[in-house]
Coordinates of C-alpha atoms and ligand atoms in Angstrom, one line a residue:
X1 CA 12.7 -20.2 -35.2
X2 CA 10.5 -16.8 -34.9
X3 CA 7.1 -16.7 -34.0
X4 CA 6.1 -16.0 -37.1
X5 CA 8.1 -18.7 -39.3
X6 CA 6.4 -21.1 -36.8
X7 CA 3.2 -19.6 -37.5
X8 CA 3.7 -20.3 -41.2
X9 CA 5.1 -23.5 -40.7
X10 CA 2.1 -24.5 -39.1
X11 CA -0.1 -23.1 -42.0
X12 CA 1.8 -24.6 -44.7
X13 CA 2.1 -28.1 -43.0
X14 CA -1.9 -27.7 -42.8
X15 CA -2.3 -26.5 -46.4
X16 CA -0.2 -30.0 -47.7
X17 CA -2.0 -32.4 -45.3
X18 CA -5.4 -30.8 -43.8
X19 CA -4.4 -32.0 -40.9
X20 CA -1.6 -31.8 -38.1
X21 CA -2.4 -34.6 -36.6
X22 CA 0.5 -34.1 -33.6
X23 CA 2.1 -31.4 -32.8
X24 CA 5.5 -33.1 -31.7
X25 CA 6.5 -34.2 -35.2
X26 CA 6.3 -30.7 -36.8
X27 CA 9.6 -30.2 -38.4
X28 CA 11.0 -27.0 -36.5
X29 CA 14.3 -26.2 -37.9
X30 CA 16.9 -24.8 -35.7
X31 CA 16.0 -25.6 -32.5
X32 CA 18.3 -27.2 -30.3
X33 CA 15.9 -29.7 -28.6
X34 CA 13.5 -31.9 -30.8
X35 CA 9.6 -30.6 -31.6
X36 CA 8.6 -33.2 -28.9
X37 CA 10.1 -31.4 -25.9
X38 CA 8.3 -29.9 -23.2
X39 CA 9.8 -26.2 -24.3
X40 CA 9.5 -26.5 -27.9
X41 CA 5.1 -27.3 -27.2
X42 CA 5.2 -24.5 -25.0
X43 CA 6.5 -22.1 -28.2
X44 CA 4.0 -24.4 -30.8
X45 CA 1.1 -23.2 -28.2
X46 CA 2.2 -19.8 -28.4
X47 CA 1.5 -20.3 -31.9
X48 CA -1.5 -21.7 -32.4
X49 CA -2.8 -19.2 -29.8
X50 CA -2.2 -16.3 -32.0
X51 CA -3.4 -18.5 -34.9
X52 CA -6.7 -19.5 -33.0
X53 CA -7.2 -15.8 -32.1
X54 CA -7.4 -15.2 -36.2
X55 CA -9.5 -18.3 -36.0
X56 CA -7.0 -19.6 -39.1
X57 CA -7.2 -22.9 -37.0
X58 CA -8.3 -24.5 -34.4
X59 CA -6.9 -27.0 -32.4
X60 CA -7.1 -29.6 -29.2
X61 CA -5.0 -30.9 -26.1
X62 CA -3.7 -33.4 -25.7
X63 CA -2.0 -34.2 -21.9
X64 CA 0.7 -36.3 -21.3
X65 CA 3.5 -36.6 -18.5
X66 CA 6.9 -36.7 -19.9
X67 CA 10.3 -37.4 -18.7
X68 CA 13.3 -35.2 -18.2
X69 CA 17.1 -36.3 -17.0
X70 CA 18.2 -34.8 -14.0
X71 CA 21.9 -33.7 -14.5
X72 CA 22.7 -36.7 -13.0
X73 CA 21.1 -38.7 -15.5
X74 CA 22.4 -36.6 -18.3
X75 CA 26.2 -37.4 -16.8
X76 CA 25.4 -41.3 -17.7
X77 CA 24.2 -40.5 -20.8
X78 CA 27.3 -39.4 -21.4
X79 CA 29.6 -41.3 -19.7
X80 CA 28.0 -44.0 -18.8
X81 CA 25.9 -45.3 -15.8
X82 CA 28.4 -45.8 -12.5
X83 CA 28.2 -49.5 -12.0
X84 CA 29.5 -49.6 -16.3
X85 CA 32.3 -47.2 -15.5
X86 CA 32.9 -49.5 -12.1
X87 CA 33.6 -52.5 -14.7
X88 CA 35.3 -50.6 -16.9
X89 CA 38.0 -49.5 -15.0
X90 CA 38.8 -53.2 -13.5
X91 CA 41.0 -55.5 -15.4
X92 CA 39.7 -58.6 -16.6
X93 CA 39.7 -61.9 -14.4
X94 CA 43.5 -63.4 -14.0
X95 CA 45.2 -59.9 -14.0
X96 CA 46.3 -58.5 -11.1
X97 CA 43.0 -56.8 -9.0
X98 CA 42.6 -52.7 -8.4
X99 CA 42.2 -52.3 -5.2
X100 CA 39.5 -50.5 -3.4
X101 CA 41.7 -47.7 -2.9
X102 CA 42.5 -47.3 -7.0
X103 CA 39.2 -47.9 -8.3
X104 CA 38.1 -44.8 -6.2
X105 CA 40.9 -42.3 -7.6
X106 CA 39.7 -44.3 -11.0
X107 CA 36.2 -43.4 -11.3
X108 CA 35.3 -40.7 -8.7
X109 CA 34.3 -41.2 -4.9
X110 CA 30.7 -41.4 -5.6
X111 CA 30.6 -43.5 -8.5
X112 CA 32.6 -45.8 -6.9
X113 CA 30.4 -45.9 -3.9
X114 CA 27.2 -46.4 -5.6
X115 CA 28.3 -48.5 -8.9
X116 CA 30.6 -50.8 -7.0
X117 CA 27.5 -52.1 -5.5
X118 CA 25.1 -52.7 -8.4
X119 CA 27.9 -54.5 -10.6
X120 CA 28.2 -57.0 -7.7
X121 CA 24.6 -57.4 -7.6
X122 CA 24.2 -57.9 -11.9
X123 CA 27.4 -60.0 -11.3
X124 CA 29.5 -57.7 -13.7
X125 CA 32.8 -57.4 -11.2
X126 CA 34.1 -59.9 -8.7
X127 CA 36.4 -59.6 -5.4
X128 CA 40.0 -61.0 -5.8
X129 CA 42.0 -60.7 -3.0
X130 CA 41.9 -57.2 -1.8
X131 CA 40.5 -55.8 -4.8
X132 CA 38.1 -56.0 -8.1
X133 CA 38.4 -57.6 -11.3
X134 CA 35.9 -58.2 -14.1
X135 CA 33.8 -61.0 -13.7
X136 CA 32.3 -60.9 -17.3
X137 CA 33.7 -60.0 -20.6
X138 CA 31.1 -57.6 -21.6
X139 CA 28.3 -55.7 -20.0
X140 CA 24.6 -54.0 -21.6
X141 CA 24.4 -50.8 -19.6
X142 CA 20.6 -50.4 -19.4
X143 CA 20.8 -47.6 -17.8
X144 CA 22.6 -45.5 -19.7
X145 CA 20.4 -47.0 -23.0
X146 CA 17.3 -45.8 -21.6
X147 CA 18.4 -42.6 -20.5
X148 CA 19.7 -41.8 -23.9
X149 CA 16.4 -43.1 -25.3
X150 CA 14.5 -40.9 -23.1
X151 CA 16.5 -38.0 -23.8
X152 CA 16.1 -38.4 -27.5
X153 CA 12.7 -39.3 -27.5
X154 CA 10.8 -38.3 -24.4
X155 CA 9.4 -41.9 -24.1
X156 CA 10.5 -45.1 -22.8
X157 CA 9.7 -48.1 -24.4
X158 CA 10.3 -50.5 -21.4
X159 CA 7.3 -49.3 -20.3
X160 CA 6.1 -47.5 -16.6
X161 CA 8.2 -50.1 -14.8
X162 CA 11.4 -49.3 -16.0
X163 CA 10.2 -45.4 -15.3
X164 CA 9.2 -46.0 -11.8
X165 CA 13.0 -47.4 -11.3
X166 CA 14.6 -44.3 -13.2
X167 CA 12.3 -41.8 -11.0
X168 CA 13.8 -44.0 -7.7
X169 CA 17.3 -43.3 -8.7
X170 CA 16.3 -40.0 -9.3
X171 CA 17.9 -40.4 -12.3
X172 CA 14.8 -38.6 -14.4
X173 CA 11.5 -36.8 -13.2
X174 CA 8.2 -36.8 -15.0
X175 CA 6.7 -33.1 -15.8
X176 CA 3.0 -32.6 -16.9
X177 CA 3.2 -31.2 -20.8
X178 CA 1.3 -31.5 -23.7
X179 CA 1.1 -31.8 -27.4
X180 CA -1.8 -30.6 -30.5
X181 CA -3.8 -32.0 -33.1
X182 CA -4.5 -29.3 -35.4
X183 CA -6.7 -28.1 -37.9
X184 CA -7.9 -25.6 -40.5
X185 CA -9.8 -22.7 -38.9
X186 CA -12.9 -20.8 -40.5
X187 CA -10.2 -17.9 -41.6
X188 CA -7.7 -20.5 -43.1
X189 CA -4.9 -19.4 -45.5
X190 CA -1.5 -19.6 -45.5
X191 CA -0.5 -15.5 -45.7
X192 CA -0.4 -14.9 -41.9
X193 CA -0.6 -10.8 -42.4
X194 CA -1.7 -9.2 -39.2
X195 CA -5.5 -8.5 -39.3
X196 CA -6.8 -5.0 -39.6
X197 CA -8.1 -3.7 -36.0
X198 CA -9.0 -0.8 -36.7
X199 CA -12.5 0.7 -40.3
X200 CA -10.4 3.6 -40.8
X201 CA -11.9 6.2 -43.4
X202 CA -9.0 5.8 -45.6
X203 CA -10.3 2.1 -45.9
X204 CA -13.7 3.1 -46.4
X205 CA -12.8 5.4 -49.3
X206 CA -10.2 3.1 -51.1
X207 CA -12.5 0.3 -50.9
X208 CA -9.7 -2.1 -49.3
X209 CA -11.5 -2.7 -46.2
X210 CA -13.2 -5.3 -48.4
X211 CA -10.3 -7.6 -48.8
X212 CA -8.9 -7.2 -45.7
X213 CA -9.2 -9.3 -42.7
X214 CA -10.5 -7.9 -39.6
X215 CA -9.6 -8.6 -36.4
X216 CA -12.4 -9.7 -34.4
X217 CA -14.0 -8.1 -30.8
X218 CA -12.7 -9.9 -28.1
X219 CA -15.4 -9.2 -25.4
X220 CA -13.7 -11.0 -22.9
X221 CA -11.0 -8.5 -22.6
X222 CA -10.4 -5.9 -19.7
X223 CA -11.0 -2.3 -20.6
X224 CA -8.7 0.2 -20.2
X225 CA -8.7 1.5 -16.1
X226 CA -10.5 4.8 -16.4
X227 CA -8.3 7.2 -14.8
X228 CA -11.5 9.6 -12.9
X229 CA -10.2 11.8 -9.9
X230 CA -10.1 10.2 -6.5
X231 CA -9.9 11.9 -3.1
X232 CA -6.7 11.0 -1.0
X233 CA -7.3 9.2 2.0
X234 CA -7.1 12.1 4.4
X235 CA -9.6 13.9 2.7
X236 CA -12.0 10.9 2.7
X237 CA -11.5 10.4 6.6
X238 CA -12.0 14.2 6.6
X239 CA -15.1 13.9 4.8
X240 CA -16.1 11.1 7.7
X241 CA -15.2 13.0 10.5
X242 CA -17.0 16.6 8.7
X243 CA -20.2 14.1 8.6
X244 CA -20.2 12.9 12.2
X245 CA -20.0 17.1 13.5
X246 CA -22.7 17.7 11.2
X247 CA -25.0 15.0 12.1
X248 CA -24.1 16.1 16.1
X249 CA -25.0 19.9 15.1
X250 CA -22.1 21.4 15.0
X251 CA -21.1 24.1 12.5
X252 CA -18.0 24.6 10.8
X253 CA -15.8 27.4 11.3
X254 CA -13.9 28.7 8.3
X255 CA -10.9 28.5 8.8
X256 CA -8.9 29.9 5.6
X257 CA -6.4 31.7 7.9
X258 CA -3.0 30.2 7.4
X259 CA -1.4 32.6 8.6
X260 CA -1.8 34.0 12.4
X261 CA -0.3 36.7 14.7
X262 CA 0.9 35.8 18.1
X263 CA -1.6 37.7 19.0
X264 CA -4.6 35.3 18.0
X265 CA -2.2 31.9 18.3
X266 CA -1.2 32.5 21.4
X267 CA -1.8 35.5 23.3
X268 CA -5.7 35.1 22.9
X269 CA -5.6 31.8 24.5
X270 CA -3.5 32.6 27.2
X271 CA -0.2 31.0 26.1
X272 CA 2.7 32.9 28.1
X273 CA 4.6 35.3 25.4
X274 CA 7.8 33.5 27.0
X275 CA 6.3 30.0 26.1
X276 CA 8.7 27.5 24.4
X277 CA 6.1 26.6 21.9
X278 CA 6.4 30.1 20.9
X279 CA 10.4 30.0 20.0
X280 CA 11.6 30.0 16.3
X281 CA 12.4 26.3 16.8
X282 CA 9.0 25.5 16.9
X283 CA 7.2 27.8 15.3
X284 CA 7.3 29.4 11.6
X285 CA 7.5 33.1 11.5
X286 CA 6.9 35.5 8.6
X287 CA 9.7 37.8 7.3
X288 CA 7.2 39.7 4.8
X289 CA 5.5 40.9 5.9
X290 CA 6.7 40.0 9.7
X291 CA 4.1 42.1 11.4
X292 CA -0.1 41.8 11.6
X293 CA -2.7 45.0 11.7
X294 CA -3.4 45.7 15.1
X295 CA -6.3 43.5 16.3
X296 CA -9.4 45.0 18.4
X297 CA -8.3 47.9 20.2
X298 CA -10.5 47.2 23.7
X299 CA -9.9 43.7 23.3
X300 CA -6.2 44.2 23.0
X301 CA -5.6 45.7 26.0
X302 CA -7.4 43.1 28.1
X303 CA -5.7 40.2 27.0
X304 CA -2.7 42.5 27.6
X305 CA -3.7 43.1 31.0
X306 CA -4.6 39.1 32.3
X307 CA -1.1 38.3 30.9
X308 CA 0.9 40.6 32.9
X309 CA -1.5 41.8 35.3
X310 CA -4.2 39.2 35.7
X311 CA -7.5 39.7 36.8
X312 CA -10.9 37.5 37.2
X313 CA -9.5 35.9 39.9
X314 CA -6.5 35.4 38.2
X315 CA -2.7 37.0 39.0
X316 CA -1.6 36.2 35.6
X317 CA 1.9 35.9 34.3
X318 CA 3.6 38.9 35.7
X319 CA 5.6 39.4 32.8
X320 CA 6.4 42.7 30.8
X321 CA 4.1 42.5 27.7
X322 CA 5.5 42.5 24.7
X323 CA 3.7 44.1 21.4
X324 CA 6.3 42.8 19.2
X325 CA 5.6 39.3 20.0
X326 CA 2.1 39.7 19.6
X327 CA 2.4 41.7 16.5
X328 CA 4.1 38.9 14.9
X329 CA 3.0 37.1 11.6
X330 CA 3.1 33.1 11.8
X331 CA 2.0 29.9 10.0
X332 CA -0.6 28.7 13.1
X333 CA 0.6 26.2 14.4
X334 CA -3.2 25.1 15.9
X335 CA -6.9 25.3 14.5
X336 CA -7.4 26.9 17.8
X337 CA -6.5 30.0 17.1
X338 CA -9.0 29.9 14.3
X339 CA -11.5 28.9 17.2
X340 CA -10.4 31.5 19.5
X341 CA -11.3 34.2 16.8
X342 CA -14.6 32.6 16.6
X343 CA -15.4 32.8 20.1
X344 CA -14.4 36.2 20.1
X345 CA -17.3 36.5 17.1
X346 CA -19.2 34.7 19.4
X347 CA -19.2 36.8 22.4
X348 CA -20.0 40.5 20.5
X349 CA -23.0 40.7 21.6
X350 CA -22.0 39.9 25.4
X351 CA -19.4 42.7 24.5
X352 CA -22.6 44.7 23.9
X353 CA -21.6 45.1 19.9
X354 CA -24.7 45.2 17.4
X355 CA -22.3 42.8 15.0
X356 CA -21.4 39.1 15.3
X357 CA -19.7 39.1 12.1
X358 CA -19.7 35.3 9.7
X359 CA -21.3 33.3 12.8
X360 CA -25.2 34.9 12.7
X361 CA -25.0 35.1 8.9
X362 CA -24.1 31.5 8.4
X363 CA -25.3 29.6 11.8
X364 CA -28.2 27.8 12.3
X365 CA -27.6 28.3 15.9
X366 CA -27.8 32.2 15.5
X367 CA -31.8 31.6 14.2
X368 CA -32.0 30.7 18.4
X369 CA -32.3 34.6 20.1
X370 CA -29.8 35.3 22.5
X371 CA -30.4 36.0 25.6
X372 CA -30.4 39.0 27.9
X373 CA -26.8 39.0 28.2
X374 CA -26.3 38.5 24.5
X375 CA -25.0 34.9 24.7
X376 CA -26.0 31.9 22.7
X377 CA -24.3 28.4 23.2
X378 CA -22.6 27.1 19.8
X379 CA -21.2 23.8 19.0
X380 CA -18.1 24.5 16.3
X381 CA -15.9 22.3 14.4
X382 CA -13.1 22.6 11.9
X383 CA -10.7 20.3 9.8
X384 CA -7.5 22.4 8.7
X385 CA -4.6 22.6 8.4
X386 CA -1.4 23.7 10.6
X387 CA 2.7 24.1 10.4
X388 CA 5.1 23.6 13.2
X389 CA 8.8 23.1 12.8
X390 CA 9.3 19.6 13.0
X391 CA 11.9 17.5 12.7
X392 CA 10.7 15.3 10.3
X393 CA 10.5 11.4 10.5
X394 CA 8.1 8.2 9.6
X395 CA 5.7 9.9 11.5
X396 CA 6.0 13.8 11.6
X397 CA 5.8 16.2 9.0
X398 CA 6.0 20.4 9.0
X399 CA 2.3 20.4 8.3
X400 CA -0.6 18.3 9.0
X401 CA -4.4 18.5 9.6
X402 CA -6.4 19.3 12.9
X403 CA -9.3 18.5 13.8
X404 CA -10.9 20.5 16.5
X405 CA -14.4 20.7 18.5
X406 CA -15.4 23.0 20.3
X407 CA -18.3 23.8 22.5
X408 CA -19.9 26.9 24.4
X409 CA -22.6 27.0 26.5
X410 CA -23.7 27.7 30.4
X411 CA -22.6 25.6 33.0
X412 CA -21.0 23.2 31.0
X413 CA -18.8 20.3 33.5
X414 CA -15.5 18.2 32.4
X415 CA -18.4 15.6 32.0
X416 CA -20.1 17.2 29.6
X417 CA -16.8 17.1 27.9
X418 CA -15.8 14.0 28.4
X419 CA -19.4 12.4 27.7
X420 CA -19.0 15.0 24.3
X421 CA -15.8 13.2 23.6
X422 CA -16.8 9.7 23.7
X423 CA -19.8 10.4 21.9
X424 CA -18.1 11.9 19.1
X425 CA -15.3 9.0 19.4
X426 CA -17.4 6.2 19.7
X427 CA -19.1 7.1 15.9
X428 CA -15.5 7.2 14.7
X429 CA -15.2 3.4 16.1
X430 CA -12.6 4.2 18.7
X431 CA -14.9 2.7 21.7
X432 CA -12.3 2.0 24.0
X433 CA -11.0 6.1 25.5
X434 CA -9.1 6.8 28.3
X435 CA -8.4 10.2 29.4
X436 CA -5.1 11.3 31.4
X437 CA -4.6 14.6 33.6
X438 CA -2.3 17.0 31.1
X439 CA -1.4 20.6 30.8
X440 CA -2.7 23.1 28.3
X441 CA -1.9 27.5 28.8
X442 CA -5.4 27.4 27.4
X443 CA -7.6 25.1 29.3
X444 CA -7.8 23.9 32.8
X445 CA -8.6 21.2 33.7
X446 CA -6.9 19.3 30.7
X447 CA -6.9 15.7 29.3
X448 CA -4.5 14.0 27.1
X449 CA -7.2 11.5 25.0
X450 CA -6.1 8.0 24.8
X451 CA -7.9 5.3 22.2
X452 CA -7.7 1.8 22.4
X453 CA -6.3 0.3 19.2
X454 CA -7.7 -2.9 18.6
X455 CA -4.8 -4.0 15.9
X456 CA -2.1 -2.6 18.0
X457 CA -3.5 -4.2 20.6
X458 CA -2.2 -0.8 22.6
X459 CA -3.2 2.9 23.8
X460 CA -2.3 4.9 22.0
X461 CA -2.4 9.2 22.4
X462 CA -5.0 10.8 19.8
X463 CA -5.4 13.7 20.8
X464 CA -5.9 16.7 24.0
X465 CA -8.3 18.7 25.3
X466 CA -9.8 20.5 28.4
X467 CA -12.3 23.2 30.0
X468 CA -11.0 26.6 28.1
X469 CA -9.6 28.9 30.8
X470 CA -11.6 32.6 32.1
X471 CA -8.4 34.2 31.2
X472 CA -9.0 33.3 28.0
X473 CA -12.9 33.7 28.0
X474 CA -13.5 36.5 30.3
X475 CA -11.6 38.9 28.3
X476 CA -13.3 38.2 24.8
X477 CA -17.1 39.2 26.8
X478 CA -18.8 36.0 27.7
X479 CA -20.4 36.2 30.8
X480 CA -19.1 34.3 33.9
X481 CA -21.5 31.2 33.7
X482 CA -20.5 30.4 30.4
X483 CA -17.9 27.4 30.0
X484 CA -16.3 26.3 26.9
X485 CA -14.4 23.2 26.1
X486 CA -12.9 21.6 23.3
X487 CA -10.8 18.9 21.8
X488 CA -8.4 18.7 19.0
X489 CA -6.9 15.7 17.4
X490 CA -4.7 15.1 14.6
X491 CA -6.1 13.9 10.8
X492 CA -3.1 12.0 9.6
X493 CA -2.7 9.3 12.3
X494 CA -5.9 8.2 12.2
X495 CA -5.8 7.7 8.9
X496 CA -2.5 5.7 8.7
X497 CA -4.2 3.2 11.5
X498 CA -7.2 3.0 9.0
X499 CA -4.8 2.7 5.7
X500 CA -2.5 0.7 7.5
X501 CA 0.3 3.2 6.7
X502 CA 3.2 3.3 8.7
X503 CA 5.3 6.3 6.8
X504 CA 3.5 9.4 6.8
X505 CA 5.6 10.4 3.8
X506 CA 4.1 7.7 1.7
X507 CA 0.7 9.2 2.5
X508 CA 1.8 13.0 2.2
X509 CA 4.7 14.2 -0.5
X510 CA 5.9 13.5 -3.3
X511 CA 6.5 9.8 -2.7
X512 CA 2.6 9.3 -2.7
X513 CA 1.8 7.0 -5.1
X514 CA -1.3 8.4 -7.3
X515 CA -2.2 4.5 -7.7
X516 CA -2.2 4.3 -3.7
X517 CA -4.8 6.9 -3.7
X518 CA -7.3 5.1 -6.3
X519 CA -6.9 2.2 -5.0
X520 CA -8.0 3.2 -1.2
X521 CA -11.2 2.0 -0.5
X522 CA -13.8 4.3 1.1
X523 CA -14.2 4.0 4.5
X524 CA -16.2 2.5 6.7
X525 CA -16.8 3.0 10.5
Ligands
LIG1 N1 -4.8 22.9 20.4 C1 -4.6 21.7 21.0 C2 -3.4 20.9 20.2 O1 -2.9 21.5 19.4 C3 -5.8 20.8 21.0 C4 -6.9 21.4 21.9 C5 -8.0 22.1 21.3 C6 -6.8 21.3 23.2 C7 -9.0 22.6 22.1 C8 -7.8 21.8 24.0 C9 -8.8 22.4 23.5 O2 -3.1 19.8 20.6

C-alpha cells in the first residue's frame, strides 16, 4: 500500500468511527504481514507523522514487546517441532523398531539429536531393542501450536510462561514495538491534498489562498547552512603566525616576487653557482623570458668578486663566475631571497645612497635615525610562497609557504638567535626546541630547528636557520659589527600537525574538500 492510500485509509477509518482506537486492526490491504506486525506500525507511524504534521490527527503510543520466530522457529511452524517429527517417523508399538542409525537419515542429524530427547521426556516414543517405536497413538505438538499462534498473531495466549520457554529454546525473541490510538486532528478531513507552503501573489490575486490549507512554520527546523567564505587552514595559521611577528615588532617584507634571478636566489646569499640546489632537478627555470635585468651595477661585481675571488677574510669559491647563471629567471625556491633584497634596501645608506627604497617609507623602524654609519637594526618577517621541483608525495608538493624571520642589528650572538627562536616558538606552543649543528651557503653557524611534538610523542625537524655569513653581508654595505640572523620554517606542516592532516594533497589541490575548509575551527595556541 502507498503512503498515501495509507494516509487515506487512516482518514476514512476516522471519518466512519471518530476514533481508531488501535492501530494494529487497521485493514491494510496488500501487505504480506498482518497490520499488527512490527514493520507494518513502523509504515502506520510514518503515516500519522505526515498526518500529525497537517495536524489532520493526532495520536498516542502505545509500547508493547512483541514476539518474532527465529528461522528456526519458523521451520516448526512449518514442519513441525523436532520431538513431533521424532514420533512421526517411528512405527507404532509391536512393529519392528528404527534404529538409531535410520531415525537420523529420517529426520535430519539435528532434529534427531534434540527431539529424540524431549519425546522421551513427554513419553511420546519408547526404546525397543536397539531402536524407537511410538509409545502413544497420537501426540499435541505445543510447540509448533504456539509458534503458529505467535506468528499469526504476535501474542501468546499461554501467557509469559510459555514465552520465557520459547525465548530459552531460542525458538522466538521479543522486540520493543508499538501500536496507535488515533484521533481526529484540528485540520480534520478526509481530502489529504498537500498543504500550500508557500502566499504566492497568484494566490493573493485569485483569491484561492482563502480555501486553501497552509502548511504551518515549523520553528523547530534547521535552516539552510549559510554558505559565507572561509579562510583555508593555512591561511588561518598564517594569520596566527603574521600576529605573533607583529606583536614581537617585526615588519613585513613584501614579498610579491615569484619569480627571482640566480642572482638574488642564490648568488646574493652566497650559494656556490655550482650548487646542487641550483640544478634543473631542483629548481624551476624560466624559458620566457629566461633572462633578468641586470641588478645593481657596483653591487654586482662584489658579489662577483667574494664568489670567485673572496675577500673579508674570506678566499671564496675559486670558481669562474658565471653571468649566465646569475642572469637566469627562476620560480624562488626560498623567501630568503626576498630577504636578501631587503637587506640590500637595508644597507643603502651604509652604501652611502640617499635612498632606502619601500623599507623607510613603510617601517616603523625607519622613524629611529640611523646612525653615523647609516645603519639601523630591523626585525623582518614574511609568509610566501615558494616552488621547488619535487617529487611529489603525502607530504611534498611543487609549492608551499615559508615563513621566514629575520633580524639585523650590532653584535648580535647565535644566543640572541636562539633565545629569538624560542621566543617566537614558544607563542606558537612548540615549547619543547632542540637545535642541531647544520649547514647553510648562507649562514654560519647553522641550526636545523627541532620541536617536540607532544601527539607524536617525537622530534620532529621544523625548520633551519643560522648567523647570515659576511660574504653575504659585507658586500650589500653593512658595516662589520652588524650581524644578521634568521630562521625559516615551512607553513604547511605545521598546519597538518594542527589539522590533524596527514596528506598534504587533501589540504592543498584539487582534492580539498570546500566542506573541510568550513568546517576547520579557528585556532588556538
Ligand atoms: N632559506 C632556508 C630554507 O629554505 C631557511 C633559512 C632562512 C635559513 C634564514 C637560515 C636563515 O630552509
Amino acid at each position: 500500500m502507498m503512503a498515501e492510500q495509507l494516509q487515506q485509509l487512516i482518514l476514512d477509518t476516522l471519518d466512519a468511527q471518530s476514533t481508531l482506537p488501535d492501530s494494529r486492526t487497521l485493514k491494510i490491504s496488500g501487505q504480506s504481514s498482518p497490520a499488527s506486525s512490527h514493520d507494518a506500525q513502523i509504515t502506520i507511524l510514518g503515516a500519522l507523522n505526515s498526518l500529525l504534521s497537517r495536524e489532520m490527527i493526532t495520536y498516542e503510543t502505545h509500547e508493547i514487546s512483541s514476539h518474532v520466530l527465529t528461522p528456526e522457529g519458523v521451520q516448526i511452524v512449518r514442519e513441525g517441532s523436532h520431538e513431533a517429527r521424532v514420533w512421526a517417523a517411528l512405527p507404532e508399538r509391536g512393529s519392528a523398531p528404527l534404529s538409531a542409525q535410520d531415525l537420523k537419515k529420517a529426520v535430519g542429524d539435528e532434529a534427531a539429536k534434540v527431539g529424540q530427547g524431549r519425546a522421551f521426556k513427554s513419553g511420546w516414543i519408547a526404546k525397543e531393542g536397539n531402536g524407537f517405536v511410538k509409545a502413544v497413538p497420537n501426540i499435541t505438538d505445543t510447540t509448533q501450536i504456539e509458534l503458529r499462534e505467535l506468528e499469526s498473531s504476535g501474542t501468546l495466549a499461554a501467557g509469559e510462561k510459555a514465552l520465557a520457554e520459547l525465548r530459552k529454546r531460542k525458538l522466538i525473541i521479543q522486540r520493543k514495538g508499538q501500536w496507535f490510538t488515533v484521533h481526529k486532528g484540528a485540520n480534520f478531513t478526509t481530502s489529504i491534498a498537500k498543504p500550500e507552503t508557500d502566499l504566492t501573489v497568484d494566490m493573493l490575486t485569485s483569491g484561492s489562498w482563502k480555501k486553501s490549507t497552509f502548511k504551518k512554520y515549523n520553528f523547530d527546523a534547521d535552516g539552510i547552512p549559510t554558505s559565507g567564505g572561509a579562510l583555508h587552514p593555512i591561511l588561518k595559521v598564517r594569520e596566527e603566525i603574521r600576529s605573533i611577528f607583529l606583536e614581537m615588532g617585526f615588519e613585513e617584507m613584501p614579498t610579491g616576487t615569484f619569480v627571482e634571478s640566480g642572482f638574488w636566489c642564490f648568488d646574493a646569499l652566497f650559494v656556490p653557482q655550482l650548487h646542487p640546489a641550483r640544478e634543473l632537478q631542483d629548481t624551476f627555470y624560466l624559458s620566457d623570458p629566461s633572462t633578468s635585468l641586470p641588478p645593481p651595477s657596483d653591487y654586482y661585481k662584489r658579489v662577483a668578486r667574494v664568489h670567485e675571488h673572496g675577500g673579508y677574510d674570506s678566499i671564496g669559491y675559486r670558481t669562474p663566475w658565471s653571468h649566465e647563471e646569475s642572469h637566469k629567471l627562476l620560480l624562488r625556491t626560498h623567501t630568503t631571497a626576498s630577504s636578501a633584497a631587503m637587506l640590500y634596501k637595508l644597507a643603502a645608506k651604509c652604501r652611502g645612497e640617499d635612498i632606502d627604497g619601500d623599507l623607510t617609507a613603510k617601517s616603523q623602524l625607519g622613524i629611529a635615525n640611523p646612525s653615523h654609519d647609516g645603519f639601523r637594526p630591523a626585525k623582518l618577517f614574511s609568509i610566501d610562497r615558494v616552488f621547488r621541483n619535487e617529487t611529489m608525495d603525502a607530504t611534498h608538493l611543487a609549492e608551499f609557504h615559508q615563513v621566514e624571520g629575520v633580524v639585523a642589528d650590532r653584535n648580535l650572538t647565535l644566543a640572541d638567535l636562539i633565545g629569538f627562536m624560542r621566543t617566537f616558538f614558544r607563542k606558537m606552543g612548540m615549547k619543547n626546541l632542540r637545535f642541531k649543528p647544520a649547514y647553510n651557503p648562507y649562514t654560519e653557524p647553522s641550526l636545523e630547528i627541532f620541536a617536540w611534538h607532544s601527539h607524536l610523542e617525537k622530534w620532529v625537524e621544523i625548520g633551519n636557520s643560522g648567523m647570515f655569513r659576511p660574504e653575504m653581508l659585507a658586500p650589500m654595505g653593512f658595516p662589520p659589527d652588524v650581524r644578521v640572523h634568521g630562521w625559516g620554517i615551512g607553513l604547511e606542516r605545521p598546519t597538518m600537525i594542527r589539522y590533524g592532516v596527514n596528506n598534504i594533497r587533501t589540504l592543498v589541490g584539487h582534492k580539498t574538500s570546500i566542506e573541510n575548509v568550513e568546517n576547520s575551527p579557528a585556532v588556538m595556541f
